[in-house]
mmCIF file of C-alpha atoms and ligand atoms in Angstrom:
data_model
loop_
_atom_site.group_PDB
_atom_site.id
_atom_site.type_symbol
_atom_site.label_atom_id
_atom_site.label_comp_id
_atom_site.label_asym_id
_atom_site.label_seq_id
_atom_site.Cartn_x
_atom_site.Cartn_y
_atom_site.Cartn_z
ATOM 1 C CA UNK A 432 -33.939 -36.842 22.987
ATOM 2 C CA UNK A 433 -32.319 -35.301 19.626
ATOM 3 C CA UNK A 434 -30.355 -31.998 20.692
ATOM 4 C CA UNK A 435 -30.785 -29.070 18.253
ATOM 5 C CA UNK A 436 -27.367 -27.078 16.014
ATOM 6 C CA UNK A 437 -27.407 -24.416 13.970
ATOM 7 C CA UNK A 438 -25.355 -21.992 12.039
ATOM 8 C CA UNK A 439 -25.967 -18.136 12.192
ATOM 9 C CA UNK A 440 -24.931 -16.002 9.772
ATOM 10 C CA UNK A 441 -25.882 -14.004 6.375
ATOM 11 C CA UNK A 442 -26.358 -15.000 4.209
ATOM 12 C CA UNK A 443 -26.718 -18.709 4.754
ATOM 13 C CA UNK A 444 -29.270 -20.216 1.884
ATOM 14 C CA UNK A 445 -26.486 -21.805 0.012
ATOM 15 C CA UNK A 446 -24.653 -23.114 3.059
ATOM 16 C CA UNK A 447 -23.586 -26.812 2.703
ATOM 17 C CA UNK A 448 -23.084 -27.195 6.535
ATOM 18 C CA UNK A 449 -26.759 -28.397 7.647
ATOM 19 C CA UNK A 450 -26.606 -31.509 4.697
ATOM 20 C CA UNK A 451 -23.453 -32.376 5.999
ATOM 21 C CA UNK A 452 -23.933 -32.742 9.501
ATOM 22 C CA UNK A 453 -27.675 -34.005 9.440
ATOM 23 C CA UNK A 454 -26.334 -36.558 7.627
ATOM 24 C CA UNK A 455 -23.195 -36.986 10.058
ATOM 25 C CA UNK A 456 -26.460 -37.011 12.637
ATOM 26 C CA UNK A 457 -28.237 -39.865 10.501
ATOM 27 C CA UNK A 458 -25.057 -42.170 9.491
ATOM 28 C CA UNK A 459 -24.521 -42.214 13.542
ATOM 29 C CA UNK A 460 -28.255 -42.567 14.519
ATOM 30 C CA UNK A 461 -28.293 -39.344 16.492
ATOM 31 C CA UNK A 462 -31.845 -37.488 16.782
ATOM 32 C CA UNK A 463 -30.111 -34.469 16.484
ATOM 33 C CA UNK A 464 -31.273 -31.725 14.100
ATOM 34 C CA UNK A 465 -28.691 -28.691 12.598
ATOM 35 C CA UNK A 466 -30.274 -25.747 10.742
ATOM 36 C CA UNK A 467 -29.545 -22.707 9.108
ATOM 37 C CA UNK A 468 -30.368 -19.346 10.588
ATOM 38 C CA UNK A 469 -30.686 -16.581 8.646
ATOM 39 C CA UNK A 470 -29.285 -13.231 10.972
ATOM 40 C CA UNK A 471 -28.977 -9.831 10.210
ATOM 41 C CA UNK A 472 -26.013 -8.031 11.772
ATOM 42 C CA UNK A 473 -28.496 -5.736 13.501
ATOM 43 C CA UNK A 474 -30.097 -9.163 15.142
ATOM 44 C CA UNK A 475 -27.093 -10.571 16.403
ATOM 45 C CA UNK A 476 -27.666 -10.012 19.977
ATOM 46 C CA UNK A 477 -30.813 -11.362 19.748
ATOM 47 C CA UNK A 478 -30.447 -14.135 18.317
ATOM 48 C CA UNK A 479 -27.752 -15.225 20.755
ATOM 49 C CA UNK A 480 -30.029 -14.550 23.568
ATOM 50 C CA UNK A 481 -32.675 -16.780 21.944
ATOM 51 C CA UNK A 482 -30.113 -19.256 21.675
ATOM 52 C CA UNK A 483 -29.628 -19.430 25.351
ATOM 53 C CA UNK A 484 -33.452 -19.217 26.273
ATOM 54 C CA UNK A 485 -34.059 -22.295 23.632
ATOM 55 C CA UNK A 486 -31.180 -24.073 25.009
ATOM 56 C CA UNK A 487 -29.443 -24.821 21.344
ATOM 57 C CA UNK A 488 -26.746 -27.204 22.194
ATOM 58 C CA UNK A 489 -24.454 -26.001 19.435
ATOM 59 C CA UNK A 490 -23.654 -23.789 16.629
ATOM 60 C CA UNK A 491 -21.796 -22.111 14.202
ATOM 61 C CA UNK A 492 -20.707 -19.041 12.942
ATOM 62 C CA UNK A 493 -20.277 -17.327 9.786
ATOM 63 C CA UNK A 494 -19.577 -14.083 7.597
ATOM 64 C CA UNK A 495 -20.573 -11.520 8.836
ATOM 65 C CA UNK A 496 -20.553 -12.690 12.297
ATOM 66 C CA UNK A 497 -17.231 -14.227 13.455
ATOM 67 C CA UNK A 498 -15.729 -11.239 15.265
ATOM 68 C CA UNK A 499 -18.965 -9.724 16.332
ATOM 69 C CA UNK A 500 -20.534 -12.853 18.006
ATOM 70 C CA UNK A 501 -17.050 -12.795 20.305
ATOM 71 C CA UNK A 502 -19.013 -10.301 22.861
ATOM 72 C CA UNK A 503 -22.220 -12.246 23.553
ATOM 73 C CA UNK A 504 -19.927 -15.427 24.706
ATOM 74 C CA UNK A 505 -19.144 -16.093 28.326
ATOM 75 C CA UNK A 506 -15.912 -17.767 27.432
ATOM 76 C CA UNK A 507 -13.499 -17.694 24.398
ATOM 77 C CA UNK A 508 -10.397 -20.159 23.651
ATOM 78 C CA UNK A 509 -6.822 -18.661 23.739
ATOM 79 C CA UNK A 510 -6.677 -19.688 19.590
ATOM 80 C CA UNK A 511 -9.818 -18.279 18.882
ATOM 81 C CA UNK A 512 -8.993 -15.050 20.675
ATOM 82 C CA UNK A 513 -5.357 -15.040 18.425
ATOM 83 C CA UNK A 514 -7.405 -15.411 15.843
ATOM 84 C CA UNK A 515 -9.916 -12.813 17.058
ATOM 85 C CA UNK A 516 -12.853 -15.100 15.590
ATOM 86 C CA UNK A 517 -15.151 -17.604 16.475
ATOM 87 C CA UNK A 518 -16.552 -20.219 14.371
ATOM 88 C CA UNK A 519 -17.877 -22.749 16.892
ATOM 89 C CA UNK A 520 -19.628 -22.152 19.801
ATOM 90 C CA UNK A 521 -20.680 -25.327 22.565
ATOM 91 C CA UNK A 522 -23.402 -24.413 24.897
ATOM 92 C CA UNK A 523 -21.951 -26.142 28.120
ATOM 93 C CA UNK A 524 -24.960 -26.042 30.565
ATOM 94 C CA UNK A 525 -25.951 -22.373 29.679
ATOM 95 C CA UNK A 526 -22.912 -21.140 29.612
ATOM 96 C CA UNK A 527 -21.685 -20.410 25.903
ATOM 97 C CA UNK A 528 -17.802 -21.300 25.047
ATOM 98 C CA UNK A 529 -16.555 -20.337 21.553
ATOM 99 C CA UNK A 530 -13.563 -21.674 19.284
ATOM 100 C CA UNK A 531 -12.325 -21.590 15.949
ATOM 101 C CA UNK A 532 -11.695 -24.755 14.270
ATOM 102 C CA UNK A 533 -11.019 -23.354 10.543
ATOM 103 C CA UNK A 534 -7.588 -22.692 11.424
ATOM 104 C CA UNK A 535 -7.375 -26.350 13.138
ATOM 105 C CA UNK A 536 -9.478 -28.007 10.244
ATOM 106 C CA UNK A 537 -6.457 -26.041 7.637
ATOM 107 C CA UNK A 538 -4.179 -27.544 9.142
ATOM 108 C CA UNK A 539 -5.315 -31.368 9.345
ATOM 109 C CA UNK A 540 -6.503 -31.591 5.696
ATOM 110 C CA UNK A 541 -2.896 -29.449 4.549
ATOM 111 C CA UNK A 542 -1.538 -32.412 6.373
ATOM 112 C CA UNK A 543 -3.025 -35.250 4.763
ATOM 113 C CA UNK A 544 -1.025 -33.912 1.173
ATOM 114 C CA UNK A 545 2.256 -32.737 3.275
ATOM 115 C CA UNK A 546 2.651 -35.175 5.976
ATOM 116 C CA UNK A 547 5.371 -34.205 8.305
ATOM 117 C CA UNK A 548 7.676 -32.295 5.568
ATOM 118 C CA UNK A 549 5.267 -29.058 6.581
ATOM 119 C CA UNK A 550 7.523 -28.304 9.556
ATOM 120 C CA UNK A 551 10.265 -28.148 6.809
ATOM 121 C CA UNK A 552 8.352 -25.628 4.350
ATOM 122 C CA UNK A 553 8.611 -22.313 3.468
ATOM 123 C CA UNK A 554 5.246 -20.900 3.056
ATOM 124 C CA UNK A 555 3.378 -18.196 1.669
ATOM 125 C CA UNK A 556 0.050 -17.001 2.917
ATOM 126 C CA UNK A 557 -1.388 -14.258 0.391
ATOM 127 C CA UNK A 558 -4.249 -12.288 2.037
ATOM 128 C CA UNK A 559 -4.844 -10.620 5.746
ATOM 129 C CA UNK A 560 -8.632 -11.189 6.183
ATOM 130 C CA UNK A 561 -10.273 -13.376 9.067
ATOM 131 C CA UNK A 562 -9.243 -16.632 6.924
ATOM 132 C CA UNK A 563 -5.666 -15.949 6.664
ATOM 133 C CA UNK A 564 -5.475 -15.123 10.512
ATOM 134 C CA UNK A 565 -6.913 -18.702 10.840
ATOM 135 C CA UNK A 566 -4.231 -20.267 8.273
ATOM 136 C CA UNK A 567 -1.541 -18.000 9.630
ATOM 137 C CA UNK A 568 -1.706 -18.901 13.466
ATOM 138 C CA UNK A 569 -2.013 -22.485 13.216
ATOM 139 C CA UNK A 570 1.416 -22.661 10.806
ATOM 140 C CA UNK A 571 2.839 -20.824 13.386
ATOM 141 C CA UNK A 572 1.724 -22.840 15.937
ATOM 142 C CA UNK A 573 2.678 -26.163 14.120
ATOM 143 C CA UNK A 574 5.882 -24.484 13.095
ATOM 144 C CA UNK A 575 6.938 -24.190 9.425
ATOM 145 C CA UNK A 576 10.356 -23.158 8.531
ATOM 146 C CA UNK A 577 9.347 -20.199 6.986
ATOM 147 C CA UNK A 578 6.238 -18.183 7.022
ATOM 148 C CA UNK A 579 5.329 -15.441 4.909
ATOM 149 C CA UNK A 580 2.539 -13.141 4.358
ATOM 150 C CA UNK A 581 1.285 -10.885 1.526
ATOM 151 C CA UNK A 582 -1.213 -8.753 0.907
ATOM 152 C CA UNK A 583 -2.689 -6.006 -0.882
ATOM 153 C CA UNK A 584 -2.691 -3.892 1.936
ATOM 154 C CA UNK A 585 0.352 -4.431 2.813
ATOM 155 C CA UNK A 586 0.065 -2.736 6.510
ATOM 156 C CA UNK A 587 -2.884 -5.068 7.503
ATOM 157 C CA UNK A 588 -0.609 -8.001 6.721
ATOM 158 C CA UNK A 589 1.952 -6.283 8.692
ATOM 159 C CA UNK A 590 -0.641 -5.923 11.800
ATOM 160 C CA UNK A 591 -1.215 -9.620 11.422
ATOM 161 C CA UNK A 592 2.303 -10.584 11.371
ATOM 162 C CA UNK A 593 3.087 -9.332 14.379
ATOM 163 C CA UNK A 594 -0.406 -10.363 16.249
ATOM 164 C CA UNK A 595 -0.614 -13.895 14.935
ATOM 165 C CA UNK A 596 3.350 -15.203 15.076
ATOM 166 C CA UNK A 597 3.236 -17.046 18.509
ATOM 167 C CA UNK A 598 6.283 -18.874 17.191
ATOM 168 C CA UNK A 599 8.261 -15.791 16.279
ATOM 169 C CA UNK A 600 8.616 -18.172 12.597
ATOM 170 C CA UNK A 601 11.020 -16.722 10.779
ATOM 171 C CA UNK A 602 9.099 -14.746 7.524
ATOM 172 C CA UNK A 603 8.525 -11.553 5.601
ATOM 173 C CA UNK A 604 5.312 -9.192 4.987
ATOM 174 C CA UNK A 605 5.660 -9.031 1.037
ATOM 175 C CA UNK A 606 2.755 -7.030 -1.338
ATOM 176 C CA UNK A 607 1.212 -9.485 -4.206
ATOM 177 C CA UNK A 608 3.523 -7.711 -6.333
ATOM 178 C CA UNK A 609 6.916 -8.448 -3.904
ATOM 179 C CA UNK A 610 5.806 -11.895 -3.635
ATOM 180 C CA UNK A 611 5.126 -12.407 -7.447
ATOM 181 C CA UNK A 612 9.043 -11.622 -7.847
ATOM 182 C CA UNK A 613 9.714 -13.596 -5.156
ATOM 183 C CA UNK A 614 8.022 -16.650 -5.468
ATOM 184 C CA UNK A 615 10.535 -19.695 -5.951
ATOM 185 C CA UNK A 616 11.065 -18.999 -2.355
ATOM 186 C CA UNK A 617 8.130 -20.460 -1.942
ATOM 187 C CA UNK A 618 7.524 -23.950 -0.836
ATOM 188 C CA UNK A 619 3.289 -23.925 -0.567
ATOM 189 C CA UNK A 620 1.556 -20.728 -1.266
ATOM 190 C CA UNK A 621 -1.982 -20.533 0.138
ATOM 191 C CA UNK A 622 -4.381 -18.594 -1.064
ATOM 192 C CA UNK A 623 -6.848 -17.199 1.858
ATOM 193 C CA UNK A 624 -8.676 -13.651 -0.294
ATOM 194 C CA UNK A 625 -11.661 -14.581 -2.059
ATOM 195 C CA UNK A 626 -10.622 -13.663 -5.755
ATOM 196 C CA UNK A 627 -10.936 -16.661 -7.721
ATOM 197 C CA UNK A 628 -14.361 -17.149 -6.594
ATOM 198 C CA UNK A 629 -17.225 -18.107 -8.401
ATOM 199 C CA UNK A 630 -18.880 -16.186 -10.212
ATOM 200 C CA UNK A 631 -15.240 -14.067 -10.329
ATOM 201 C CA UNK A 632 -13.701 -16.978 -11.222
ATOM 202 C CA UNK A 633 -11.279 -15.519 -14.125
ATOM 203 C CA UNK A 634 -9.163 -13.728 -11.742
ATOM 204 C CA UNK A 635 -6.269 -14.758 -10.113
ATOM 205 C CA UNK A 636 -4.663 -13.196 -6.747
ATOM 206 C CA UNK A 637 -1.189 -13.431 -7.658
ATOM 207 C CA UNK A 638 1.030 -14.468 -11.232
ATOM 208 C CA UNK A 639 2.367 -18.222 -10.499
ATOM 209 C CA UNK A 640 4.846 -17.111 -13.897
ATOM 210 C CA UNK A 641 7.448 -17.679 -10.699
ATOM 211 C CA UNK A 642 6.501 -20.665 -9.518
ATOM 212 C CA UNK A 643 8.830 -23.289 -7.919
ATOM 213 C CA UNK A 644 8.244 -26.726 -10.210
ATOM 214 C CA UNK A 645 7.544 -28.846 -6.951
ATOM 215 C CA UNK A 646 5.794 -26.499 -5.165
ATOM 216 C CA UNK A 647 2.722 -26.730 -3.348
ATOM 217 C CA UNK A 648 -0.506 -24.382 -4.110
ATOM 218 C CA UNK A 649 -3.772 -24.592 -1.843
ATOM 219 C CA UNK A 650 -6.404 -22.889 -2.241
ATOM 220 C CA UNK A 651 -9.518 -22.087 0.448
ATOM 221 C CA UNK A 652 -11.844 -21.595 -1.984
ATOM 222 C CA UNK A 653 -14.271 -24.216 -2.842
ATOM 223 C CA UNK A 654 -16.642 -22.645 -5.405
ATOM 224 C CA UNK A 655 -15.435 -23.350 -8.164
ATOM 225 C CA UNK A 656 -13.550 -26.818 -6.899
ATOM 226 C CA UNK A 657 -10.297 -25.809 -8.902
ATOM 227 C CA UNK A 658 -9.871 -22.213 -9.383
ATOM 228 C CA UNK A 659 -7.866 -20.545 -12.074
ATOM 229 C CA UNK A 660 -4.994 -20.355 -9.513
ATOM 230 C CA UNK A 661 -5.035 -24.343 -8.977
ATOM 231 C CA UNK A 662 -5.693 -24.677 -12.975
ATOM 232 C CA UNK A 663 -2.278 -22.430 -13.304
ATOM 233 C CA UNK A 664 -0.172 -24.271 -11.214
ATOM 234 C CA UNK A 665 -1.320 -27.284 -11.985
ATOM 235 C CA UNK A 666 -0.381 -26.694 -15.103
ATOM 236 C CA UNK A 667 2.938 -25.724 -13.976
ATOM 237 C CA UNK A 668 3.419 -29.263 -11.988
ATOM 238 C CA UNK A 669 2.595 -28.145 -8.951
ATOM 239 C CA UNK A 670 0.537 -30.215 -5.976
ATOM 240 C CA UNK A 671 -2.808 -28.257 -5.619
ATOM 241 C CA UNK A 672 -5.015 -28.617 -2.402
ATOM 242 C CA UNK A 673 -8.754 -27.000 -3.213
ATOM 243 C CA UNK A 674 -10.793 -25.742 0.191
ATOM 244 C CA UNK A 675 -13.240 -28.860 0.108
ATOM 245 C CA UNK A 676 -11.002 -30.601 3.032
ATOM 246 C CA UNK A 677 -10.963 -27.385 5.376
ATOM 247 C CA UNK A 678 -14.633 -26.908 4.954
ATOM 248 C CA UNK A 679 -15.243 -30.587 5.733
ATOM 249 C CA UNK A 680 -12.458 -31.193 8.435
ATOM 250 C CA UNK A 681 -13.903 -27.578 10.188
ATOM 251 C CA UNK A 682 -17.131 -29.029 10.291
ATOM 252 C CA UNK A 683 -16.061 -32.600 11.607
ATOM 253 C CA UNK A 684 -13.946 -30.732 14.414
ATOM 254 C CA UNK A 685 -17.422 -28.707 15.310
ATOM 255 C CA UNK A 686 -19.535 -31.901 15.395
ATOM 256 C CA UNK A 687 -16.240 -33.653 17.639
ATOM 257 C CA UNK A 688 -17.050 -30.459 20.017
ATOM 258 C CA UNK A 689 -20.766 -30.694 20.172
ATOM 259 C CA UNK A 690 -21.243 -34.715 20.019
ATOM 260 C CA UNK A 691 -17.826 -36.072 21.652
ATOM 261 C CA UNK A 692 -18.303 -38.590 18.429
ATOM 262 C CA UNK A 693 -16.036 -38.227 15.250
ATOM 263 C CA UNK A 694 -18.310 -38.315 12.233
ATOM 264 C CA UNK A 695 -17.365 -40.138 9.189
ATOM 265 C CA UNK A 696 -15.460 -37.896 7.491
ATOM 266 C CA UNK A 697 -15.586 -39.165 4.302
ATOM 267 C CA UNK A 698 -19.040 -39.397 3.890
ATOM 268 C CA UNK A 699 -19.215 -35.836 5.075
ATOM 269 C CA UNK A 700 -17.211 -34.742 1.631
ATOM 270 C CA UNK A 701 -18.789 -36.860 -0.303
ATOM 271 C CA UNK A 702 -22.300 -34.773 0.731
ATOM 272 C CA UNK A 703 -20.467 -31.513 0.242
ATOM 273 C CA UNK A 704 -18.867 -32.920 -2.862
ATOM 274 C CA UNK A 705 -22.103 -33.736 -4.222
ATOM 275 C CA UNK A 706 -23.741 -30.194 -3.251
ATOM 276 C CA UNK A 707 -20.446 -28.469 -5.459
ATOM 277 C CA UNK A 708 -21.272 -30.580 -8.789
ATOM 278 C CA UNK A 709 -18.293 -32.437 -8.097
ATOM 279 C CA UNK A 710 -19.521 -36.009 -7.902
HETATM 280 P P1 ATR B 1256 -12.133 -13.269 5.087
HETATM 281 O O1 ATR B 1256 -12.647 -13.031 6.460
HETATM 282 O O2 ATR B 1256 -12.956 -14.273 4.295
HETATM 283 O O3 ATR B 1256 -10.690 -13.593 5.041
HETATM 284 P P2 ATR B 1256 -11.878 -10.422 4.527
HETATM 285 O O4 ATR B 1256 -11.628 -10.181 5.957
HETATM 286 O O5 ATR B 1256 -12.826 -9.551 3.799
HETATM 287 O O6 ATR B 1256 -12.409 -11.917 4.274
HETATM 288 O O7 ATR B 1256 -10.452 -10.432 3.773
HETATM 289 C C1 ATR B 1256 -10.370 -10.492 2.411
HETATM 290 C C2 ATR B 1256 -8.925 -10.613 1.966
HETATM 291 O O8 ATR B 1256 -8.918 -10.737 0.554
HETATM 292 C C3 ATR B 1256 -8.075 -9.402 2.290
HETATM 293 O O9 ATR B 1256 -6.751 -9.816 2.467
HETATM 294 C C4 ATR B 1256 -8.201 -8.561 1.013
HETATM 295 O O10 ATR B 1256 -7.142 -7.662 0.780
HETATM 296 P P3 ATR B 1256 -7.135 -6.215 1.491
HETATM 297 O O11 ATR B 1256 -6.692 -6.438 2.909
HETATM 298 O O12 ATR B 1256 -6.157 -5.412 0.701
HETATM 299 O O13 ATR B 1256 -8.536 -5.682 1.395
HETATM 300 C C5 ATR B 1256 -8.177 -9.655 -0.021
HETATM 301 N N1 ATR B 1256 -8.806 -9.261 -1.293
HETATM 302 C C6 ATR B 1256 -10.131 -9.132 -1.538
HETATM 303 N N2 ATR B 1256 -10.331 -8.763 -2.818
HETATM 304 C C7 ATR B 1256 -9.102 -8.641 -3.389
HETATM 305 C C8 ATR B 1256 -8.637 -8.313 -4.696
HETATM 306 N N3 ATR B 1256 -9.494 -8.018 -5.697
HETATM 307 N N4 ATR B 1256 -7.301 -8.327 -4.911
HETATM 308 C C9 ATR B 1256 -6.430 -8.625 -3.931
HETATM 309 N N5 ATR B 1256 -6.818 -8.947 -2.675
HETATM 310 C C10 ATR B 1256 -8.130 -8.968 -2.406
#
C-alpha cells in the first residue's frame, strides 16, 4: 500500500517539493503520495501529533518551522542538532527521527562544479541565518582550507563561528563591508541571506567590484534562477552555481531517507526547472 509524505510549513502554496517527489513516486512506481500542509506556528504541536496518530511515514520541514519542530521529535541527528534545524523527519515505527539534509544536499551539488579542489578553497559564506548554519557546518565538516563568514550582524556570525566550526577551519568573521575590501581572498563566496530574491531581485548582498577573476560565486537562491549577484560575477568571469541543485539534491537525500531508493535526480530538476520558467 502507497505510504503518505508531506511538508509542513507556512507558507507552502508555491512549494515545488510535492511535484517533485510525486513524480520521483511515479517514475519509480511507488503508490506513495507527498502533500503540502499548510501550518500556522501556533498549530505546530498539533499538527505533529496528528502526524503520529495518522501514521505519516515522512516529512519535511520548512520556514517558519525548522528550529521549532526540534521539540516535538523523539530523536535528532548530531548534524542537525549543529545545525540546530531540522528539515527531514522519518517516522521509524512511531517514533519520529529528524535530520537536516540542506547542508548535505549544499554540499553534493557544490561538488559536482568543484570536484575535489573544495578541500583546497578559501571560502566565503555571507549571511548567519538557518541556511548559512547549514552551508557553514558541512564545509567544515568536509574541510576547506579556509572558511569565512560575514554578516550584517556581525556578532550573530560571530556566535555561529564558534558553534558551527567542528573542524576548528582556519577563517575570519568579516561584516559585508570587511569582506567587500577583502574579497580576492576569496576562492567561492556563497551567498546564504535572501536579498537577491524575487520580487527584490535588484539588490545585491555584497559589491563583487573585488572579485577574484577565477573565482567561484553560488548562490542559494533559486527565484529568480540567476540573481543579480550571479549576473555580476558572471560578468566578471566567474563560475556561478544558482540554488536549483541544493533544492533538488535536499529533496533526493529526503526521499533516500524515507524510501531507501535514490530517485532520478535529474528528472527531479527538470520538474523543478520547469515549475521556475526555466525550461
Ligand atoms: P534563513 O533561515 O533562510 O537563513 P534568516 O534566519 O532570517 O533566514 O537569516 C537571514 C540572513 O540574511 C541573515 O544573515 C540576515 O542578516 P542579519 O543577521 O543581519 O539579520 C541576512 N539578511 C536579510 N536581509 C538582509 C539585507 N537586506 N542585507 C543584508 N543581510 C540581510
Amino acid at each position: 500500500m502507497g505510504k503518505l509524505f508531506g511538508l509542513i510549513g507556512h507558507p507552502v502554496g508555491h512549494s515545488m517539493s510535492p511535484s517533485m517527489h510525486n513524480d520521483a513516486f511515479r517514475l519509480l512506481n511507488q503508490e506513495h503520495h507527498y502533500h503540502a500542509f499548510d501550518v500556522s506556528e501556533k498549530d505546530l504541536e498539533a499538527a505533529v501529533t496528528g502526524i503520529r496518530a495518522l501514521e505519516i511515514s515522512g516529512f519535511n520541514v520548512t520556514i517558519p518551522h525548522k528550529v521549532e519542530v526540534i521539540k516535538y521529535l523523539d530523536e535528532v541527528d548530531a548534524e542537525a542538532k549543529l545545525i540546530g534545524a531540522v528539515n527531514t523527519v522519518v517516522n521509524v515505527s512511531g517514533r519520529l527521527i529528524g535530520y537536516n539534509t540542506d547542508g548535505e544536499g549544499y554540499l553534493q551539488s557544490l561538488l559536482k562544479t568543484t570536484g575535489d579542489q573544495l578541500h583546497n578553497m578559501k571560502v566565503l559564506v555571507i549571511g548567519a541565518g538557518g541556511a548559512a548554519r547549514a552551508v557553514y557546518t558541512v564545509l567544515s565538516r568536509y574541510s576547506v582550507s579556509e572558511l569565512h563568514i560575514a554578516n550584517r550582524t556581525k556578532e550573530k556570525a560571530r556566535h555561529l563561528a564558534t558553534e558551527c566550526n567542528q573542524r576548528r577551519i582556519e577563517g575570519t568573521v568579516w561584516s559585508l563591508e570587511e569582506a567587500e575590501e577583502q574579497l580576492d581572498l576569496f576562492d567561492l563566496i556563497i551567498n546564504t541571506t535572501s536579498v537577491g530574491m524575487s520580487p527584490r531581485v535588484a539588490e545585491l548582498p555584497i559589491q563583487l567590484d573585488k572579485l577574484k577573476a577565477d573565482a567561484v560565486v553560488s548562490d542559494l537562491i533559486y527565484n529568480p534562477l540567476k540573481t543579480k549577484l550571479l549576473q555580476e560575477a558572471e560578468a566578471k568571469g566567474a563560475t556561478i552555481i544558482n540554488g536549483v541543485g541544493m533544492f533538488v539534491e535536499q529533496g533526493a537525500l529526503a526521499f533516500e531517507k524515507w524510501t531507501g531508493t535514490a530517485p532520478d535526480r535529474k528528472h527531479m530538476e527538470k520538474v523543478v526547472l520547469q515549475q521556475l520558467g526555466g525550461l
